[in-house]
Short mmCIF file of C-alpha atoms and ligand atoms in Angstrom, two decimals:
data_model
loop_
_atom_site.label_atom_id
_atom_site.label_comp_id
_atom_site.label_asym_id
_atom_site.label_seq_id
_atom_site.Cartn_x
_atom_site.Cartn_y
_atom_site.Cartn_z
CA MET A 187 154.71 -92.53 71.96
CA THR A 188 156.85 -91.99 75.02
CA SER A 189 155.79 -88.38 75.22
CA ASP A 190 152.08 -89.25 75.15
CA LYS A 191 152.21 -91.61 78.05
CA MET A 192 154.29 -89.10 80.02
CA GLN A 193 151.74 -86.35 79.56
CA TRP A 194 149.63 -86.89 82.68
CA TRP A 195 152.81 -87.23 84.72
CA ARG A 196 154.23 -83.94 83.45
CA GLU A 197 150.94 -82.24 84.15
CA ALA A 198 150.67 -83.78 87.66
CA ARG A 199 153.97 -82.56 89.19
CA PHE A 200 153.00 -83.68 92.71
CA GLY A 201 152.40 -87.20 94.05
CA LEU A 202 152.11 -89.21 97.25
CA PHE A 203 154.50 -92.00 98.13
CA VAL A 204 153.31 -94.57 100.68
CA HIS A 205 155.85 -96.77 102.46
CA TRP A 206 153.87 -99.35 104.34
CA GLY A 207 154.62 -102.89 105.39
CA LEU A 208 155.44 -105.13 108.36
CA TYR A 209 158.17 -102.71 109.44
CA ALA A 210 155.38 -100.42 110.68
CA ILE A 211 155.05 -102.78 113.68
CA PRO A 212 158.56 -102.44 115.15
CA ALA A 213 158.46 -98.85 113.86
CA GLY A 214 162.17 -98.32 114.39
CA VAL A 215 162.62 -100.26 117.65
CA TRP A 216 163.38 -103.99 117.91
CA ASN A 217 163.65 -105.61 121.36
CA GLY A 218 164.58 -102.26 122.82
CA ILE A 219 167.21 -101.56 120.21
CA ILE A 220 166.67 -98.28 118.41
CA ASN A 221 167.18 -98.25 114.67
CA SER A 222 167.19 -94.51 114.23
CA HIS A 223 166.77 -94.15 110.48
CA SER A 224 165.09 -95.98 107.63
CA SER A 225 162.64 -97.97 109.73
CA GLU A 226 161.83 -100.05 106.62
CA TRP A 227 165.46 -101.28 106.71
CA ILE A 228 165.29 -102.57 110.29
CA MET A 229 165.46 -106.22 109.27
CA ASN A 230 168.70 -105.57 107.42
CA HIS A 231 170.27 -103.13 109.83
CA LEU A 232 169.78 -105.43 112.83
CA ARG A 233 170.26 -108.62 110.83
CA ILE A 234 166.97 -110.04 112.04
CA PRO A 235 166.56 -113.65 110.90
CA VAL A 236 163.71 -114.36 108.49
CA SER A 237 162.24 -116.81 111.01
CA GLU A 238 161.84 -114.02 113.55
CA TYR A 239 160.94 -111.13 111.29
CA GLU A 240 158.28 -113.04 109.41
CA LYS A 241 156.35 -113.59 112.65
CA LEU A 242 155.35 -109.93 112.39
CA ALA A 243 152.83 -111.02 109.78
CA GLU A 244 150.80 -112.84 112.45
CA GLN A 245 150.36 -109.52 114.22
CA PHE A 246 149.71 -107.32 111.22
CA ASN A 247 146.11 -106.22 111.56
CA PRO A 248 145.68 -102.60 110.46
CA VAL A 249 141.96 -102.45 111.25
CA ASP A 250 141.85 -98.66 110.94
CA PHE A 251 142.96 -98.77 107.32
CA ASN A 252 140.60 -97.00 104.97
CA ALA A 253 141.79 -96.68 101.38
CA ASP A 254 139.36 -93.83 100.71
CA GLU A 255 140.95 -91.83 103.50
CA PHE A 256 144.44 -92.33 102.10
CA VAL A 257 143.37 -91.31 98.65
CA ARG A 258 141.27 -88.39 99.82
CA LEU A 259 144.19 -87.06 101.84
CA ALA A 260 146.40 -87.13 98.74
CA LYS A 261 143.73 -85.58 96.61
CA ASP A 262 143.03 -82.81 99.11
CA ALA A 263 146.75 -82.08 99.23
CA GLY A 264 146.62 -81.44 95.49
CA MET A 265 148.49 -84.61 94.61
CA ARG A 266 147.65 -86.32 91.34
CA TYR A 267 149.18 -89.78 91.86
CA ILE A 268 149.83 -92.32 94.61
CA ALA A 269 152.60 -94.91 94.67
CA ILE A 270 152.28 -97.63 97.31
CA THR A 271 154.86 -100.24 98.31
CA ALA A 272 153.45 -103.53 97.02
CA LYS A 273 156.66 -105.24 98.12
CA HIS A 274 159.58 -103.55 99.82
CA HIS A 275 163.03 -105.04 100.48
CA ASP A 276 161.75 -107.19 103.37
CA GLY A 277 159.91 -109.26 100.77
CA PHE A 278 156.49 -109.04 102.38
CA CYS A 279 153.68 -108.55 99.86
CA MET A 280 150.91 -106.06 100.56
CA PHE A 281 148.83 -107.79 97.89
CA LYS A 282 147.37 -111.24 97.29
CA THR A 283 149.86 -113.30 95.33
CA LYS A 284 150.07 -116.89 94.21
CA TYR A 285 153.85 -116.78 94.27
CA SER A 286 154.48 -116.32 97.99
CA ASP A 287 152.42 -117.11 101.08
CA TYR A 288 154.17 -114.22 102.74
CA ASN A 289 151.42 -111.82 101.78
CA ILE A 290 148.80 -109.66 103.40
CA VAL A 291 145.88 -111.96 102.53
CA ASP A 292 147.37 -115.35 103.39
CA ALA A 293 149.74 -114.54 106.24
CA THR A 294 147.98 -111.91 108.36
CA PRO A 295 144.81 -111.77 110.47
CA PHE A 296 143.84 -108.73 108.40
CA GLY A 297 143.35 -110.77 105.26
CA ARG A 298 142.52 -107.88 102.92
CA ASP A 299 144.43 -106.95 99.76
CA ILE A 300 145.68 -103.45 100.54
CA VAL A 301 147.03 -102.80 97.06
CA ALA A 302 143.64 -103.72 95.56
CA GLU A 303 141.79 -101.40 97.91
CA ILE A 304 144.11 -98.50 97.13
CA ALA A 305 143.76 -99.20 93.40
CA GLU A 306 139.99 -99.11 93.64
CA ALA A 307 139.94 -95.94 95.73
CA CYS A 308 142.28 -94.27 93.23
CA ARG A 309 139.90 -95.03 90.42
CA LYS A 310 136.94 -93.81 92.41
CA HIS A 311 138.61 -90.50 93.23
CA ASP A 312 140.25 -90.11 89.83
CA ILE A 313 143.88 -90.12 90.89
CA LYS A 314 146.62 -92.12 89.18
CA PHE A 315 147.45 -95.46 90.78
CA CYS A 316 151.13 -96.43 90.94
CA ILE A 317 153.02 -99.35 92.44
CA TYR A 318 156.41 -99.55 94.13
CA TYR A 319 158.10 -102.95 93.73
CA SER A 320 161.55 -103.91 95.05
CA HIS A 321 162.72 -106.06 92.15
CA ILE A 322 166.27 -106.98 93.19
CA LEU A 323 166.44 -106.82 96.96
CA ASP A 324 164.24 -109.32 98.80
CA TRP A 325 165.49 -110.34 102.23
CA HIS A 326 162.87 -113.04 102.57
CA HIS A 327 163.67 -115.05 99.47
CA PRO A 328 166.72 -117.34 99.76
CA HIS A 329 167.84 -116.57 96.20
CA ALA A 330 167.26 -112.84 95.90
CA VAL A 331 169.86 -110.18 96.64
CA GLY A 332 170.50 -108.67 100.05
CA ASN A 333 170.11 -111.13 102.88
CA ASP A 334 173.53 -112.51 103.77
CA TRP A 335 172.69 -113.19 107.42
CA ASP A 336 170.27 -116.06 106.66
CA PHE A 337 171.55 -117.17 103.28
CA LYS A 338 175.02 -117.82 101.92
CA PRO A 339 175.54 -115.56 98.89
CA SER A 340 177.66 -118.27 97.25
CA LEU A 341 174.64 -120.58 97.23
CA GLN A 342 172.25 -117.98 95.91
CA ASP A 343 170.89 -118.12 92.38
CA PHE A 344 169.05 -114.96 91.35
CA GLU A 345 167.46 -116.80 88.44
CA ILE A 346 165.42 -118.90 90.88
CA TYR A 347 164.08 -115.86 92.74
CA TYR A 348 163.35 -114.13 89.45
CA ARG A 349 161.36 -117.04 88.00
CA GLU A 350 159.60 -117.97 91.25
CA LYS A 351 158.68 -114.62 92.67
CA CYS A 352 159.82 -111.43 90.97
CA ARG A 353 158.68 -111.91 87.40
CA PRO A 354 155.32 -113.58 88.11
CA GLN A 355 154.53 -110.96 90.74
CA ILE A 356 155.20 -108.09 88.35
CA GLU A 357 152.86 -109.93 86.01
CA GLU A 358 150.19 -110.18 88.71
CA LEU A 359 150.54 -106.52 89.62
CA LEU A 360 150.18 -105.42 86.01
CA THR A 361 147.27 -107.78 85.38
CA ASN A 362 145.07 -107.85 88.48
CA TYR A 363 144.83 -104.20 89.47
CA GLY A 364 143.58 -102.43 86.38
CA GLU A 365 145.55 -99.56 84.96
CA VAL A 366 148.90 -99.02 86.69
CA SER A 367 150.24 -95.59 85.81
CA VAL A 368 153.77 -96.00 87.17
CA ILE A 369 155.63 -99.07 88.33
CA TRP A 370 158.33 -97.69 90.60
CA PHE A 371 161.42 -99.88 90.85
CA ASP A 372 164.17 -99.39 93.37
CA MET A 373 167.75 -100.26 94.26
CA PRO A 374 169.15 -101.60 91.01
CA GLY A 375 172.44 -103.41 91.00
CA GLY A 376 173.36 -106.89 92.06
CA ALA A 377 171.66 -108.66 89.18
CA ASP A 378 172.45 -109.15 85.53
CA LYS A 379 171.27 -106.68 82.88
CA PHE A 380 169.22 -109.49 81.40
CA TYR A 381 166.67 -109.21 84.22
CA THR A 382 166.21 -105.48 83.84
CA GLU A 383 165.66 -105.90 80.11
CA ASP A 384 163.22 -108.70 80.68
CA ILE A 385 161.21 -106.55 83.10
CA VAL A 386 161.24 -103.65 80.64
CA ASN A 387 159.78 -105.93 77.97
CA LEU A 388 157.26 -107.39 80.37
CA VAL A 389 155.96 -103.99 81.43
CA ARG A 390 155.75 -102.80 77.81
CA GLU A 391 153.89 -105.92 76.82
CA LEU A 392 151.39 -105.99 79.70
CA GLN A 393 150.67 -102.28 80.05
CA PRO A 394 152.19 -100.22 77.25
CA ASN A 395 151.08 -96.98 78.91
CA CYS A 396 152.60 -97.81 82.28
CA ILE A 397 155.77 -95.80 82.86
CA PHE A 398 158.69 -96.82 85.03
CA ASN A 399 161.51 -94.93 86.72
CA SER A 400 165.26 -95.10 86.23
CA ARG A 401 165.84 -97.16 89.36
CA ILE A 402 164.94 -100.19 87.28
CA GLY A 403 168.66 -100.02 86.44
CA TYR A 404 171.09 -100.14 83.52
CA GLY A 405 170.08 -96.76 82.12
CA PHE A 406 166.49 -97.72 81.39
CA GLY A 407 163.54 -95.69 82.60
CA ASP A 408 160.89 -93.37 81.19
CA TYR A 409 162.06 -90.75 83.65
CA VAL A 410 164.89 -90.22 86.10
CA THR A 411 164.50 -90.66 89.82
CA MET A 412 166.98 -88.42 91.62
CA GLY A 413 168.66 -89.50 94.84
CA ASP A 414 166.28 -89.47 97.79
CA ASN A 415 165.76 -86.01 99.27
CA THR A 416 167.91 -84.25 96.69
CA VAL A 417 167.13 -81.25 94.51
CA PRO A 418 169.37 -80.26 91.60
CA LEU A 419 170.94 -76.82 91.94
CA LEU A 420 169.96 -75.72 88.44
CA ASN A 421 167.16 -76.33 86.01
CA LYS A 422 167.39 -79.92 84.82
CA GLU A 423 166.30 -81.07 81.36
CA GLY A 424 164.22 -84.18 80.72
CA ASP A 425 161.66 -85.91 82.90
CA TRP A 426 162.74 -86.36 86.48
CA GLU A 427 161.40 -86.69 89.99
CA THR A 428 162.63 -86.42 93.55
CA PRO A 429 161.24 -88.68 96.25
CA TYR A 430 161.13 -86.96 99.63
CA THR A 431 160.46 -88.00 103.20
CA LEU A 432 158.14 -85.86 105.33
CA ASN A 433 160.26 -86.66 108.38
CA ASP A 434 163.52 -88.68 108.34
CA ASN A 435 162.09 -92.12 107.60
CA TRP A 436 160.19 -93.72 104.73
CA GLY A 437 158.43 -96.31 106.85
CA TYR A 438 156.59 -95.39 110.05
CA ASN A 439 158.98 -94.68 112.93
CA GLN A 440 157.51 -94.15 116.38
CA LEU A 441 160.46 -91.96 117.45
CA ASP A 442 160.62 -89.70 114.45
CA ASN A 443 158.59 -86.52 114.70
CA ASN A 444 161.02 -84.42 112.71
CA TRP A 445 158.32 -83.27 110.31
CA LYS A 446 159.05 -80.77 107.62
CA ASP A 447 156.56 -77.97 108.08
CA PRO A 448 154.13 -76.89 105.35
CA LEU A 449 156.37 -73.96 104.49
CA LYS A 450 159.29 -76.30 103.82
CA CYS A 451 157.07 -78.59 101.74
CA ILE A 452 155.83 -75.70 99.60
CA ASP A 453 159.39 -74.45 99.24
CA LEU A 454 160.49 -77.89 98.05
CA LEU A 455 157.52 -78.25 95.75
CA THR A 456 158.15 -74.92 94.04
CA ASN A 457 161.90 -75.45 93.98
CA ILE A 458 161.62 -78.88 92.32
CA VAL A 459 158.79 -77.99 89.97
CA GLY A 460 160.51 -74.75 88.93
CA LYS A 461 163.52 -76.78 87.82
CA GLY A 462 161.35 -79.13 85.77
CA GLY A 463 160.82 -82.05 88.17
CA ASN A 464 158.05 -83.86 90.01
CA PHE A 465 157.80 -83.96 93.79
CA LEU A 466 156.92 -87.34 95.32
CA LEU A 467 156.26 -86.81 99.00
CA ASN A 468 156.08 -89.76 101.38
CA ILE A 469 153.92 -90.88 104.27
CA GLY A 470 154.46 -93.94 106.47
CA PRO A 471 151.19 -95.29 107.89
CA ASP A 472 151.38 -97.03 111.28
CA ALA A 473 150.64 -100.64 112.12
CA ASN A 474 146.96 -99.91 112.76
CA GLY A 475 146.53 -98.33 109.36
CA ASN A 476 146.51 -94.73 110.53
CA ILE A 477 148.39 -91.96 108.81
CA PRO A 478 150.37 -90.17 111.54
CA GLU A 479 148.54 -86.95 112.46
CA GLY A 480 151.75 -84.98 112.06
CA SER A 481 151.99 -85.84 108.38
CA ALA A 482 148.26 -85.61 107.68
CA ASN A 483 148.10 -82.08 109.10
CA ILE A 484 150.99 -80.93 106.94
CA LEU A 485 149.40 -82.36 103.82
CA ARG A 486 146.13 -80.61 104.63
CA GLU A 487 147.91 -77.28 104.91
CA VAL A 488 149.74 -77.83 101.65
CA GLY A 489 146.36 -78.68 100.12
CA GLU A 490 144.87 -75.37 101.24
CA TRP A 491 147.71 -73.60 99.52
CA MET A 492 147.34 -75.73 96.39
CA ARG A 493 143.63 -74.95 96.09
CA VAL A 494 144.45 -71.28 95.59
CA ASN A 495 147.85 -71.56 93.93
CA GLY A 496 147.81 -74.93 92.17
CA SER A 497 147.80 -73.43 88.71
CA SER A 498 151.40 -72.34 89.37
CA ILE A 499 152.29 -76.04 89.79
CA TYR A 500 150.21 -78.24 87.44
CA GLY A 501 151.40 -78.42 83.88
CA THR A 502 154.38 -76.17 84.47
CA GLN A 503 157.75 -76.79 82.85
CA GLY A 504 161.33 -76.12 83.80
CA ILE A 505 162.83 -72.82 82.70
CA PRO A 506 166.35 -71.47 82.32
CA THR A 507 167.74 -70.88 85.79
CA TYR A 508 167.16 -67.34 87.04
CA PRO A 509 170.64 -65.75 87.19
CA ILE A 510 170.30 -64.12 90.60
CA ASP A 511 170.69 -66.15 93.77
CA THR A 512 167.40 -65.88 95.61
CA ARG A 513 165.87 -68.23 98.10
CA GLU A 514 162.98 -65.99 98.94
CA ILE A 515 161.47 -66.18 95.50
CA ARG A 516 161.03 -69.28 93.43
CA PHE A 517 159.90 -69.28 89.82
CA THR A 518 157.62 -71.66 87.96
CA TYR A 519 156.44 -71.25 84.38
CA LYS A 520 153.57 -72.36 82.20
CA LYS A 521 152.74 -71.31 78.64
CA GLY A 522 153.38 -67.59 78.78
CA THR A 523 152.92 -67.08 82.50
CA LEU A 524 155.80 -66.73 84.93
CA PHE A 525 154.80 -67.43 88.54
CA MET A 526 156.79 -65.85 91.33
CA HIS A 527 156.50 -67.58 94.67
CA VAL A 528 157.19 -64.87 97.20
CA PHE A 529 158.12 -66.43 100.53
CA ASN A 530 159.17 -63.26 102.27
CA TRP A 531 156.82 -60.38 101.73
CA PRO A 532 158.75 -57.10 101.53
CA LYS A 533 157.89 -54.44 104.12
CA ILE A 534 157.87 -51.84 101.41
CA PRO A 535 155.60 -53.61 98.95
CA ILE A 536 157.66 -53.24 95.84
CA LEU A 537 159.33 -56.11 94.06
CA TYR A 538 162.03 -55.83 91.44
CA ILE A 539 162.65 -58.75 89.12
CA HIS A 540 166.10 -57.96 87.89
CA HIS A 541 167.32 -59.06 84.47
CA LEU A 542 164.00 -60.38 83.18
CA MET A 543 163.93 -59.24 79.55
CA ASN A 544 160.50 -60.41 78.37
CA LYS A 545 157.75 -57.95 77.70
CA VAL A 546 155.18 -58.22 80.48
CA SER A 547 151.51 -57.71 79.62
CA ARG A 548 149.79 -58.24 82.95
CA VAL A 549 150.60 -58.90 86.62
CA TYR A 550 148.24 -60.30 89.27
CA ALA A 551 148.20 -62.41 92.44
CA LEU A 552 146.81 -65.93 92.01
CA ALA A 553 144.81 -65.43 95.18
CA ASN A 554 143.17 -62.37 93.62
CA PRO A 555 143.14 -62.85 89.87
CA ASP A 556 140.54 -60.16 89.25
CA ILE A 557 142.78 -57.36 90.47
CA ASP A 558 145.61 -56.31 88.18
CA LEU A 559 148.76 -55.10 89.91
CA SER A 560 150.58 -52.12 88.50
CA PHE A 561 154.04 -52.67 87.12
CA SER A 562 156.66 -51.00 85.00
CA GLN A 563 159.65 -52.18 82.98
CA GLY A 564 162.90 -50.54 82.13
CA THR A 565 166.66 -50.75 82.04
CA THR A 566 169.23 -49.40 84.47
CA ASP A 567 172.23 -47.26 83.56
CA THR A 568 174.26 -50.41 83.01
CA GLY A 569 171.68 -51.74 80.61
CA ALA A 570 170.16 -54.34 82.93
CA HIS A 571 166.49 -55.07 82.43
CA TYR A 572 164.08 -55.02 85.32
CA VAL A 573 160.40 -55.37 86.06
CA ARG A 574 159.03 -53.45 89.01
CA VAL A 575 155.79 -54.72 90.53
CA ASP A 576 153.70 -52.82 93.06
CA LEU A 577 152.52 -55.47 95.48
CA PRO A 578 149.51 -55.35 97.78
CA ASN A 579 150.50 -54.32 101.32
CA GLU A 580 149.96 -57.78 102.77
CA PRO A 581 150.86 -61.25 101.51
CA THR A 582 148.07 -62.76 99.44
CA SER A 583 148.57 -66.36 100.69
CA LYS A 584 149.96 -68.05 103.75
CA TYR A 585 153.49 -69.51 103.24
CA SER A 586 154.03 -68.31 99.69
CA SER A 587 152.09 -65.69 97.76
CA VAL A 588 152.07 -66.31 94.06
CA ILE A 589 152.37 -63.38 91.69
CA ALA A 590 151.70 -64.20 88.05
CA LEU A 591 153.35 -62.29 85.21
CA ASP A 592 151.98 -62.80 81.73
CA ILE A 593 154.99 -62.64 79.45
CA GLU A 594 155.89 -63.23 75.84
CA GLY A 595 157.55 -66.62 75.34
CA MET A 596 159.92 -68.40 77.68
CA PRO A 597 161.69 -66.26 80.29
CA GLU A 598 164.90 -64.69 79.06
CA TYR A 599 167.45 -62.92 81.20
CA ASP A 600 170.30 -60.50 80.66
CA ASN A 601 173.70 -62.03 80.36
CA ILE A 602 174.86 -60.77 83.75
CA ASN A 603 178.52 -60.97 82.89
CA PHE A 604 178.52 -57.48 81.42
C1 JFZ B 861 165.56 -96.70 98.56
C2 JFZ B 861 165.07 -97.70 99.59
O1 JFZ B 861 166.12 -98.50 100.04
C3 JFZ B 861 164.41 -96.96 100.74
O2 JFZ B 861 163.98 -97.86 101.72
C4 JFZ B 861 163.23 -96.19 100.17
O3 JFZ B 861 162.28 -97.10 99.64
C5 JFZ B 861 163.73 -95.22 99.12
C6 JFZ B 861 162.59 -94.51 98.40
O4 JFZ B 861 164.50 -95.86 98.13
O5 JFZ B 861 166.67 -96.02 99.05
C7 JFZ B 861 167.49 -95.30 98.25
C8 JFZ B 861 167.64 -95.57 96.91
C9 JFZ B 861 168.47 -94.76 96.13
C10 JFZ B 861 169.11 -93.70 96.70
C11 JFZ B 861 168.97 -93.44 98.05
C12 JFZ B 861 168.16 -94.25 98.82
N1 JFZ B 861 169.91 -92.88 95.91
O6 JFZ B 861 170.06 -93.10 94.69
O7 JFZ B 861 170.46 -91.87 96.42
#
């Protein structure tokens, strides 16, 4: 059963993370004080009292927000799922809830349920709808974990927060918004195992096909979420994902323009996917509901690349790590086809794939699938296998040209310790 409900996720490989909440208003600066990283943590980092921070809600009016635009941007980038912060650690709810007035509909002039609008747009554009929910940390609730500047930890009782807000809100989110494909939990720790188990049961009961990540805590999770912005060195077994920032913040930060360029994004995408993981790339919309141009432009470029080369991403699986250290070529693999992502086109257009043992039947560029490329296979004096491919003179795609090799079975390499 587990494998069935994971199927779309394994096929998807690439998703959009959206960190959006009241923190988009200060956007990294509070009364002139710069909070250089993690703009969504500003309340905690500067120990802003609830009574002050919650006033942001009165100003939150993202009139430019258009759920279709968000979803279309993701879709055009080649992403297959979107996860939006329904409630981050600051406790503010981007959805209508009966269990806290501190929500987008009841506490802001905007008055529209952002989570509902994203859910609907996802359905319309056929992309999987996923929800981020901070289940343990909630700096607004007197009994949750995390806020020791307003509330005395010794007087806190997690059970109260759990019964009053956390549990019923997870119920709302899994009841009022149609099919939820992933519920993305974060920052485990600080609460008893009982609560994690109770949430696991709740999710299974309300939406048996909804999957959740390992940050729910205590070793549970349908798949593993790696540390933020980290890629394993080698191929990693099992279902896993890496969440990544496009700049250096999750939430919108007015001072952070340190965007990764499209080349870096494609490098990360192929690196992660080639090792068997999913790439969840983040945007932080601003307080007016606009997606910063910097990030939108990058996603559009990645999308152009995906339109030509997406078949080297979707539905691929991890493969044994290629034994030669190369950063200029990344490998992905799907059912008998090995894709080589060539980031640095050789001046003399010949490419050797050392140590690949499989019999190759055909070689072509994804950008030009009708033209077969000539190739030969052999072994060197030391017995090492190689495939030699005669490349076109020029790269076939911007950023990374993808050369497909039809091979027999999973890639196998020489044992290079001969
Ligand atoms: C968490 C959040 O605190 C942060 O604001 C953001 O939402 C991010 C996606 O997740 O931060 C973490 C959580 C776990 C790790 C690092 C940052 N980790 O395991 O390395």
